[in-house]
Amino acid sequence: MKTTKREIMLTALKLFAKKGYEATSIADIAEKLGLSKGAMYKHFDGKKQLFDSILAEMEREDAARSESKNLPSKAKDEDEESYKNAVLSDVFDFAKWQFEYWTEDEFAAAFRRLLTMEQFGSEEMQKLYENYFSAGPLGYVCDLFSETGVKKAAENAYALWATMHLGYALSDSSIDKNKVKKQVFEMLDDVYERIKRGEK
């Protein structure tokens, strides 16, 4: 059976997340897939190109997911109108959808674990982690809240993102992942209701 680029990227992500990016070789990935190194090089020139392809896939997926929920896929200074037109309930629905994606989707979960582990090892990985899981999404939510008229936009963005961030850590370490997801969703609902009532 023919091995697809997606299968190679997923296998590589899993190995990167388990062994570390630097410690994983093209030969390791090929062995895991039952391929020769030569067969691997028909798909990718090397590990760097493979990782760049993974990043391109995540960027495409990230933009498509935002757009499918009628939320902006670009920075505020590139598309301010989309931020102004965002609907608050859509932001919270998207947060829940993202939580499921980053914890349950095999490709996305492996990517998140890789960046969580590797953020301390290189500046590039630290910047990627920041873009996907700390300052990046926090700033995105803050801009959405600010443009849609949420009071104390920054404080509420922190409340939403702190819930998500803690949820990821709890999900990774918990046997009962559904219980964690339920708790995260309840906390997100609480933040949403407080915003609607103007309490925050």
Short mmCIF file of N, CA, C and O in Angstrom, two decimals, residues 48-157:
data_model
loop_
_atom_site.label_atom_id
_atom_site.label_comp_id
_atom_site.label_asym_id
_atom_site.label_seq_id
_atom_site.Cartn_x
_atom_site.Cartn_y
_atom_site.Cartn_z
N LYS A 48 14.15 18.84 7.68
CA LYS A 48 13.73 20.24 7.70
C LYS A 48 12.55 20.47 6.75
O LYS A 48 11.57 21.13 7.11
N GLN A 49 12.64 19.93 5.55
CA GLN A 49 11.54 20.09 4.61
C GLN A 49 10.28 19.38 5.12
O GLN A 49 9.17 19.87 4.96
N LEU A 50 10.47 18.24 5.74
CA LEU A 50 9.35 17.51 6.34
C LEU A 50 8.67 18.35 7.42
O LEU A 50 7.45 18.49 7.44
N PHE A 51 9.47 18.96 8.29
CA PHE A 51 8.91 19.79 9.35
C PHE A 51 8.23 21.03 8.77
O PHE A 51 7.16 21.44 9.23
N ASP A 52 8.84 21.62 7.75
CA ASP A 52 8.23 22.79 7.10
C ASP A 52 6.88 22.42 6.48
O ASP A 52 5.94 23.23 6.49
N SER A 53 6.77 21.22 5.95
CA SER A 53 5.50 20.75 5.38
C SER A 53 4.44 20.57 6.46
O SER A 53 3.26 20.86 6.25
N ILE A 54 4.88 20.10 7.63
CA ILE A 54 3.96 19.98 8.78
C ILE A 54 3.45 21.36 9.17
O ILE A 54 2.24 21.56 9.40
N LEU A 55 4.34 22.34 9.24
CA LEU A 55 3.94 23.71 9.60
C LEU A 55 2.97 24.28 8.57
O LEU A 55 1.97 24.91 8.94
N ALA A 56 3.24 24.06 7.30
CA ALA A 56 2.35 24.55 6.25
C ALA A 56 0.97 23.92 6.36
O ALA A 56 -0.06 24.59 6.19
N GLU A 57 0.94 22.63 6.69
CA GLU A 57 -0.34 21.93 6.88
C GLU A 57 -1.11 22.52 8.06
O GLU A 57 -2.33 22.74 7.98
N MET A 58 -0.41 22.80 9.16
CA MET A 58 -1.07 23.38 10.34
C MET A 58 -1.59 24.78 10.04
O MET A 58 -2.69 25.14 10.48
N GLU A 59 -0.83 25.56 9.30
CA GLU A 59 -1.27 26.92 8.95
C GLU A 59 -2.52 26.89 8.08
O GLU A 59 -3.45 27.67 8.30
N ARG A 60 -2.54 25.99 7.11
CA ARG A 60 -3.73 25.85 6.25
C ARG A 60 -4.94 25.43 7.07
O ARG A 60 -6.03 25.98 6.93
N GLU A 61 -4.73 24.46 7.94
CA GLU A 61 -5.81 23.95 8.77
C GLU A 61 -6.33 25.03 9.72
O GLU A 61 -7.54 25.19 9.91
N ASP A 62 -5.41 25.79 10.30
CA ASP A 62 -5.77 26.84 11.24
C ASP A 62 -6.64 27.90 10.56
O ASP A 62 -7.68 28.31 11.10
N ALA A 63 -6.24 28.35 9.39
CA ALA A 63 -7.01 29.36 8.66
C ALA A 63 -8.37 28.82 8.24
O ALA A 63 -9.40 29.50 8.39
N ALA A 64 -8.40 27.58 7.76
CA ALA A 64 -9.66 26.98 7.31
C ALA A 64 -10.65 26.82 8.46
O ALA A 64 -11.86 27.04 8.31
N ARG A 65 -10.15 26.46 9.63
CA ARG A 65 -11.02 26.26 10.78
C ARG A 65 -11.64 27.58 11.22
O ARG A 65 -12.83 27.64 11.53
N SER A 66 -10.86 28.64 11.26
CA SER A 66 -11.39 29.96 11.63
C SER A 66 -12.46 30.40 10.64
O SER A 66 -13.56 30.82 11.04
N GLU A 67 -12.16 30.30 9.36
CA GLU A 67 -13.08 30.75 8.33
C GLU A 67 -14.37 29.95 8.33
O GLU A 67 -15.45 30.49 8.07
N SER A 68 -14.28 28.66 8.64
CA SER A 68 -15.49 27.82 8.64
C SER A 68 -16.46 28.21 9.77
O SER A 68 -17.64 27.89 9.71
N LYS A 69 -15.95 28.90 10.78
CA LYS A 69 -16.78 29.37 11.89
C LYS A 69 -17.04 30.88 11.81
O LYS A 69 -17.45 31.51 12.78
N ASN A 70 -16.81 31.45 10.61
CA ASN A 70 -17.05 32.88 10.38
C ASN A 70 -16.23 33.77 11.29
O ASN A 70 -16.68 34.84 11.72
N LEU A 71 -15.02 33.34 11.60
CA LEU A 71 -14.10 34.14 12.41
C LEU A 71 -12.88 34.48 11.57
O LEU A 71 -12.55 33.76 10.63
N PRO A 72 -12.22 35.60 11.89
CA PRO A 72 -11.08 36.02 11.07
C PRO A 72 -9.92 35.03 11.09
O PRO A 72 -9.64 34.43 12.13
N SER A 73 -9.27 34.89 9.94
CA SER A 73 -8.11 34.00 9.85
C SER A 73 -6.81 34.79 9.74
O SER A 73 -5.73 34.20 9.73
N LYS A 74 -6.94 36.12 9.67
CA LYS A 74 -5.75 36.98 9.57
C LYS A 74 -5.64 37.85 10.81
O LYS A 74 -6.56 37.93 11.62
N ALA A 75 -4.50 38.52 10.93
CA ALA A 75 -4.30 39.45 12.04
C ALA A 75 -5.25 40.63 11.92
O ALA A 75 -5.71 40.96 10.82
N LYS A 76 -5.53 41.29 13.05
CA LYS A 76 -6.50 42.38 13.06
C LYS A 76 -6.10 43.51 12.11
O LYS A 76 -6.97 44.06 11.42
N ASP A 77 -4.83 43.83 12.03
CA ASP A 77 -4.41 44.93 11.16
C ASP A 77 -4.53 44.59 9.67
O ASP A 77 -4.47 45.47 8.82
N GLU A 78 -4.75 43.30 9.36
CA GLU A 78 -4.94 42.89 7.97
C GLU A 78 -6.41 42.77 7.61
O GLU A 78 -6.76 42.81 6.43
N ASP A 79 -7.29 42.62 8.60
CA ASP A 79 -8.71 42.37 8.32
C ASP A 79 -9.57 42.82 9.51
O ASP A 79 -10.29 42.03 10.09
N GLU A 80 -9.50 44.11 9.83
CA GLU A 80 -10.18 44.62 11.01
C GLU A 80 -11.70 44.43 10.93
O GLU A 80 -12.36 44.20 11.94
N GLU A 81 -12.24 44.51 9.72
CA GLU A 81 -13.70 44.39 9.54
C GLU A 81 -14.22 43.05 10.03
O GLU A 81 -15.29 42.97 10.64
N SER A 82 -13.46 41.97 9.77
CA SER A 82 -13.88 40.64 10.22
C SER A 82 -13.93 40.55 11.74
O SER A 82 -14.77 39.84 12.30
N TYR A 83 -13.03 41.25 12.42
CA TYR A 83 -13.04 41.27 13.88
C TYR A 83 -14.26 42.01 14.40
O TYR A 83 -14.90 41.57 15.36
N LYS A 84 -14.61 43.12 13.75
CA LYS A 84 -15.78 43.90 14.18
C LYS A 84 -17.08 43.12 13.96
O LYS A 84 -18.05 43.29 14.69
N ASN A 85 -17.10 42.26 12.94
CA ASN A 85 -18.31 41.50 12.61
C ASN A 85 -18.42 40.17 13.34
O ASN A 85 -19.41 39.45 13.16
N ALA A 86 -17.44 39.84 14.15
CA ALA A 86 -17.47 38.56 14.87
C ALA A 86 -18.61 38.53 15.87
O ALA A 86 -18.99 39.56 16.44
N VAL A 87 -19.16 37.35 16.08
CA VAL A 87 -20.26 37.16 17.04
C VAL A 87 -19.70 36.45 18.27
O VAL A 87 -18.99 35.44 18.14
N LEU A 88 -19.99 36.98 19.45
CA LEU A 88 -19.41 36.46 20.68
C LEU A 88 -19.67 34.97 20.88
O LEU A 88 -18.77 34.22 21.25
N SER A 89 -20.90 34.53 20.62
CA SER A 89 -21.20 33.10 20.81
C SER A 89 -20.37 32.23 19.88
O SER A 89 -19.97 31.12 20.25
N ASP A 90 -20.06 32.74 18.68
CA ASP A 90 -19.21 31.99 17.75
C ASP A 90 -17.79 31.83 18.29
O ASP A 90 -17.15 30.80 18.08
N VAL A 91 -17.31 32.86 18.99
CA VAL A 91 -15.96 32.79 19.58
C VAL A 91 -15.89 31.65 20.58
O VAL A 91 -14.93 30.87 20.60
N PHE A 92 -16.91 31.52 21.42
CA PHE A 92 -16.91 30.47 22.44
C PHE A 92 -17.17 29.09 21.84
O PHE A 92 -16.59 28.10 22.28
N ASP A 93 -18.02 29.03 20.81
CA ASP A 93 -18.21 27.75 20.12
C ASP A 93 -16.90 27.31 19.47
O ASP A 93 -16.54 26.13 19.49
N PHE A 94 -16.18 28.27 18.91
CA PHE A 94 -14.90 27.98 18.27
C PHE A 94 -13.87 27.50 19.30
O PHE A 94 -13.11 26.58 19.03
N ALA A 95 -13.88 28.12 20.48
CA ALA A 95 -12.95 27.71 21.54
C ALA A 95 -13.18 26.23 21.90
O ALA A 95 -12.22 25.47 22.06
N LYS A 96 -14.43 25.84 22.02
CA LYS A 96 -14.74 24.44 22.34
C LYS A 96 -14.29 23.51 21.21
O LYS A 96 -13.73 22.43 21.46
N TRP A 97 -14.56 23.94 20.01
CA TRP A 97 -14.17 23.15 18.83
C TRP A 97 -12.65 23.01 18.77
O TRP A 97 -12.12 21.94 18.48
N GLN A 98 -11.95 24.09 19.08
CA GLN A 98 -10.49 24.06 19.10
C GLN A 98 -9.96 23.14 20.20
O GLN A 98 -8.98 22.43 20.01
N PHE A 99 -10.61 23.17 21.34
CA PHE A 99 -10.17 22.29 22.43
C PHE A 99 -10.25 20.83 21.99
O PHE A 99 -9.32 20.05 22.23
N GLU A 100 -11.36 20.47 21.38
CA GLU A 100 -11.50 19.09 20.89
C GLU A 100 -10.44 18.79 19.83
O GLU A 100 -9.83 17.71 19.83
N TYR A 101 -10.21 19.72 18.94
CA TYR A 101 -9.24 19.54 17.87
C TYR A 101 -7.83 19.30 18.41
O TYR A 101 -7.16 18.34 18.04
N TRP A 102 -7.39 20.16 19.34
CA TRP A 102 -6.02 20.08 19.85
C TRP A 102 -5.81 18.92 20.83
O TRP A 102 -4.67 18.58 21.15
N THR A 103 -6.88 18.32 21.32
CA THR A 103 -6.73 17.19 22.24
C THR A 103 -7.12 15.85 21.61
O THR A 103 -6.66 14.81 22.06
N GLU A 104 -7.98 15.87 20.58
CA GLU A 104 -8.52 14.63 20.03
C GLU A 104 -8.06 14.31 18.62
O GLU A 104 -8.01 13.13 18.24
N ASP A 105 -7.78 15.32 17.81
CA ASP A 105 -7.29 15.07 16.46
C ASP A 105 -5.85 14.56 16.54
O ASP A 105 -4.99 15.20 17.14
N GLU A 106 -5.59 13.42 15.92
CA GLU A 106 -4.29 12.76 16.05
C GLU A 106 -3.13 13.65 15.59
O GLU A 106 -2.10 13.76 16.26
N PHE A 107 -3.31 14.29 14.46
CA PHE A 107 -2.27 15.15 13.89
C PHE A 107 -2.04 16.38 14.76
O PHE A 107 -0.91 16.71 15.14
N ALA A 108 -3.14 17.07 15.10
CA ALA A 108 -3.04 18.31 15.89
C ALA A 108 -2.52 18.05 17.29
O ALA A 108 -1.70 18.82 17.82
N ALA A 109 -2.97 16.97 17.92
CA ALA A 109 -2.53 16.66 19.28
C ALA A 109 -1.03 16.36 19.32
O ALA A 109 -0.32 16.79 20.24
N ALA A 110 -0.54 15.64 18.31
CA ALA A 110 0.90 15.34 18.25
C ALA A 110 1.70 16.62 18.03
O ALA A 110 2.78 16.81 18.62
N PHE A 111 1.19 17.51 17.20
CA PHE A 111 1.85 18.80 16.95
C PHE A 111 1.91 19.63 18.24
O PHE A 111 2.94 20.21 18.57
N ARG A 112 0.80 19.66 18.97
CA ARG A 112 0.76 20.42 20.23
C ARG A 112 1.75 19.83 21.24
O ARG A 112 2.48 20.57 21.91
N ARG A 113 1.79 18.52 21.37
CA ARG A 113 2.72 17.90 22.31
C ARG A 113 4.17 18.16 21.92
O ARG A 113 5.03 18.39 22.78
N LEU A 114 4.43 18.12 20.61
CA LEU A 114 5.79 18.41 20.15
C LEU A 114 6.22 19.82 20.57
O LEU A 114 7.30 20.00 21.14
N LEU A 115 5.38 20.81 20.29
CA LEU A 115 5.75 22.19 20.63
C LEU A 115 5.82 22.40 22.13
O LEU A 115 6.68 23.16 22.61
N THR A 116 4.94 21.74 22.88
CA THR A 116 4.97 21.86 24.33
C THR A 116 6.31 21.36 24.88
O THR A 116 6.91 21.99 25.75
N MET A 117 6.78 20.26 24.33
CA MET A 117 8.04 19.69 24.79
C MET A 117 9.25 20.46 24.27
O MET A 117 10.21 20.71 25.00
N GLU A 118 9.22 20.87 23.02
CA GLU A 118 10.39 21.45 22.36
C GLU A 118 10.54 22.95 22.58
O GLU A 118 11.58 23.52 22.20
N GLN A 119 9.55 23.61 23.18
CA GLN A 119 9.62 25.06 23.33
C GLN A 119 10.84 25.51 24.13
O GLN A 119 11.30 26.64 23.98
N PHE A 120 11.37 24.65 24.96
CA PHE A 120 12.52 25.00 25.79
C PHE A 120 13.85 24.68 25.11
O PHE A 120 14.91 25.04 25.63
N GLY A 121 13.79 24.03 23.95
CA GLY A 121 15.02 23.58 23.31
C GLY A 121 15.56 24.47 22.21
O GLY A 121 16.75 24.41 21.90
N SER A 122 14.69 25.28 21.61
CA SER A 122 15.18 26.15 20.54
C SER A 122 14.29 27.38 20.43
O SER A 122 13.11 27.35 20.78
N GLU A 123 14.87 28.44 19.90
CA GLU A 123 14.12 29.69 19.74
C GLU A 123 12.99 29.52 18.73
O GLU A 123 11.91 30.06 18.92
N GLU A 124 13.24 28.75 17.66
CA GLU A 124 12.21 28.52 16.65
C GLU A 124 10.99 27.82 17.26
O GLU A 124 9.85 28.24 17.04
N MET A 125 11.24 26.77 18.04
CA MET A 125 10.13 26.04 18.65
C MET A 125 9.41 26.89 19.69
O MET A 125 8.19 26.83 19.82
N GLN A 126 10.16 27.71 20.41
CA GLN A 126 9.55 28.60 21.41
C GLN A 126 8.61 29.58 20.72
O GLN A 126 7.49 29.83 21.20
N LYS A 127 9.03 30.13 19.58
CA LYS A 127 8.19 31.08 18.85
C LYS A 127 6.94 30.40 18.30
O LYS A 127 5.85 30.98 18.29
N LEU A 128 7.11 29.17 17.82
CA LEU A 128 5.94 28.42 17.31
C LEU A 128 4.96 28.13 18.44
O LEU A 128 3.74 28.27 18.27
N TYR A 129 5.49 27.72 19.60
CA TYR A 129 4.61 27.46 20.74
C TYR A 129 3.86 28.73 21.12
O TYR A 129 2.65 28.70 21.37
N GLU A 130 4.57 29.84 21.16
CA GLU A 130 3.95 31.12 21.51
C GLU A 130 2.86 31.48 20.51
O GLU A 130 1.78 31.93 20.89
N ASN A 131 3.12 31.25 19.24
CA ASN A 131 2.16 31.58 18.18
C ASN A 131 0.89 30.74 18.26
O ASN A 131 -0.21 31.25 18.05
N TYR A 132 1.06 29.45 18.58
CA TYR A 132 -0.10 28.55 18.58
C TYR A 132 -0.78 28.39 19.94
O TYR A 132 -1.98 28.15 20.00
N PHE A 133 -0.01 28.53 21.05
CA PHE A 133 -0.58 28.14 22.34
C PHE A 133 -0.41 29.13 23.49
O PHE A 133 -0.79 28.81 24.60
N SER A 134 0.15 30.29 23.25
CA SER A 134 0.22 31.26 24.35
C SER A 134 -0.15 32.66 23.87
O SER A 134 -1.32 32.99 23.75
N ALA A 135 0.84 33.49 23.57
CA ALA A 135 0.56 34.89 23.21
C ALA A 135 -0.29 35.01 21.94
O ALA A 135 -1.13 35.91 21.84
N GLY A 136 -0.09 34.11 20.98
CA GLY A 136 -0.85 34.16 19.73
C GLY A 136 -2.35 34.07 19.92
O GLY A 136 -3.09 35.01 19.59
N PRO A 137 -2.84 32.95 20.46
CA PRO A 137 -4.29 32.83 20.66
C PRO A 137 -4.84 33.81 21.69
O PRO A 137 -5.97 34.28 21.56
N LEU A 138 -4.05 34.13 22.71
CA LEU A 138 -4.50 35.11 23.70
C LEU A 138 -4.72 36.46 23.04
O LEU A 138 -5.76 37.11 23.25
N GLY A 139 -3.77 36.90 22.21
CA GLY A 139 -3.92 38.17 21.51
C GLY A 139 -5.09 38.15 20.54
O GLY A 139 -5.81 39.15 20.40
N TYR A 140 -5.30 37.02 19.87
CA TYR A 140 -6.42 36.86 18.93
C TYR A 140 -7.76 37.04 19.64
O TYR A 140 -8.62 37.80 19.19
N VAL A 141 -7.91 36.37 20.78
CA VAL A 141 -9.16 36.48 21.54
C VAL A 141 -9.33 37.89 22.10
O VAL A 141 -10.43 38.45 22.07
N CYS A 142 -8.25 38.48 22.56
CA CYS A 142 -8.31 39.85 23.08
C CYS A 142 -8.77 40.81 21.99
O CYS A 142 -9.63 41.68 22.23
N ASP A 143 -8.23 40.67 20.79
CA ASP A 143 -8.65 41.52 19.67
C ASP A 143 -10.12 41.30 19.32
O ASP A 143 -10.86 42.25 19.05
N LEU A 144 -10.56 40.04 19.31
CA LEU A 144 -11.97 39.74 19.03
C LEU A 144 -12.88 40.38 20.08
O LEU A 144 -13.87 41.02 19.74
N PHE A 145 -12.52 40.21 21.35
CA PHE A 145 -13.34 40.78 22.42
C PHE A 145 -13.35 42.30 22.34
O PHE A 145 -14.40 42.94 22.50
N SER A 146 -12.20 42.89 22.10
CA SER A 146 -12.10 44.34 22.03
C SER A 146 -12.96 44.90 20.90
O SER A 146 -13.69 45.88 21.09
N GLU A 147 -12.89 44.28 19.74
CA GLU A 147 -13.63 44.77 18.58
C GLU A 147 -15.13 44.49 18.66
O GLU A 147 -15.91 45.16 17.99
N THR A 148 -15.53 43.51 19.45
CA THR A 148 -16.96 43.21 19.58
C THR A 148 -17.58 43.88 20.81
O THR A 148 -18.72 43.60 21.16
N GLY A 149 -16.80 44.73 21.48
CA GLY A 149 -17.35 45.54 22.57
C GLY A 149 -17.42 44.86 23.92
O GLY A 149 -18.16 45.32 24.81
N VAL A 150 -16.67 43.80 24.13
CA VAL A 150 -16.65 43.13 25.43
C VAL A 150 -15.96 44.02 26.45
O VAL A 150 -14.87 44.53 26.19
N LYS A 151 -16.59 44.22 27.59
CA LYS A 151 -15.96 45.00 28.66
C LYS A 151 -14.76 44.23 29.21
O LYS A 151 -14.79 43.01 29.30
N LYS A 152 -13.72 44.98 29.60
CA LYS A 152 -12.50 44.36 30.12
C LYS A 152 -12.03 43.23 29.20
O LYS A 152 -11.87 42.08 29.60
N ALA A 153 -11.84 43.59 27.93
CA ALA A 153 -11.52 42.60 26.89
C ALA A 153 -10.30 41.75 27.25
O ALA A 153 -10.32 40.53 27.11
N ALA A 154 -9.25 42.40 27.74
CA ALA A 154 -8.02 41.66 28.06
C ALA A 154 -8.25 40.68 29.20
O ALA A 154 -7.82 39.52 29.13
N GLU A 155 -8.94 41.11 30.25
CA GLU A 155 -9.20 40.23 31.39
C GLU A 155 -10.03 39.02 30.98
O GLU A 155 -9.77 37.89 31.40
N ASN A 156 -11.01 39.26 30.14
CA ASN A 156 -11.86 38.16 29.69
C ASN A 156 -11.14 37.23 28.73
O ASN A 156 -11.38 36.02 28.72
N ALA A 157 -10.25 37.81 27.92
CA ALA A 157 -9.44 36.96 27.04
C ALA A 157 -8.55 36.04 27.87
O ALA A 157 -8.39 34.86 27.56
#
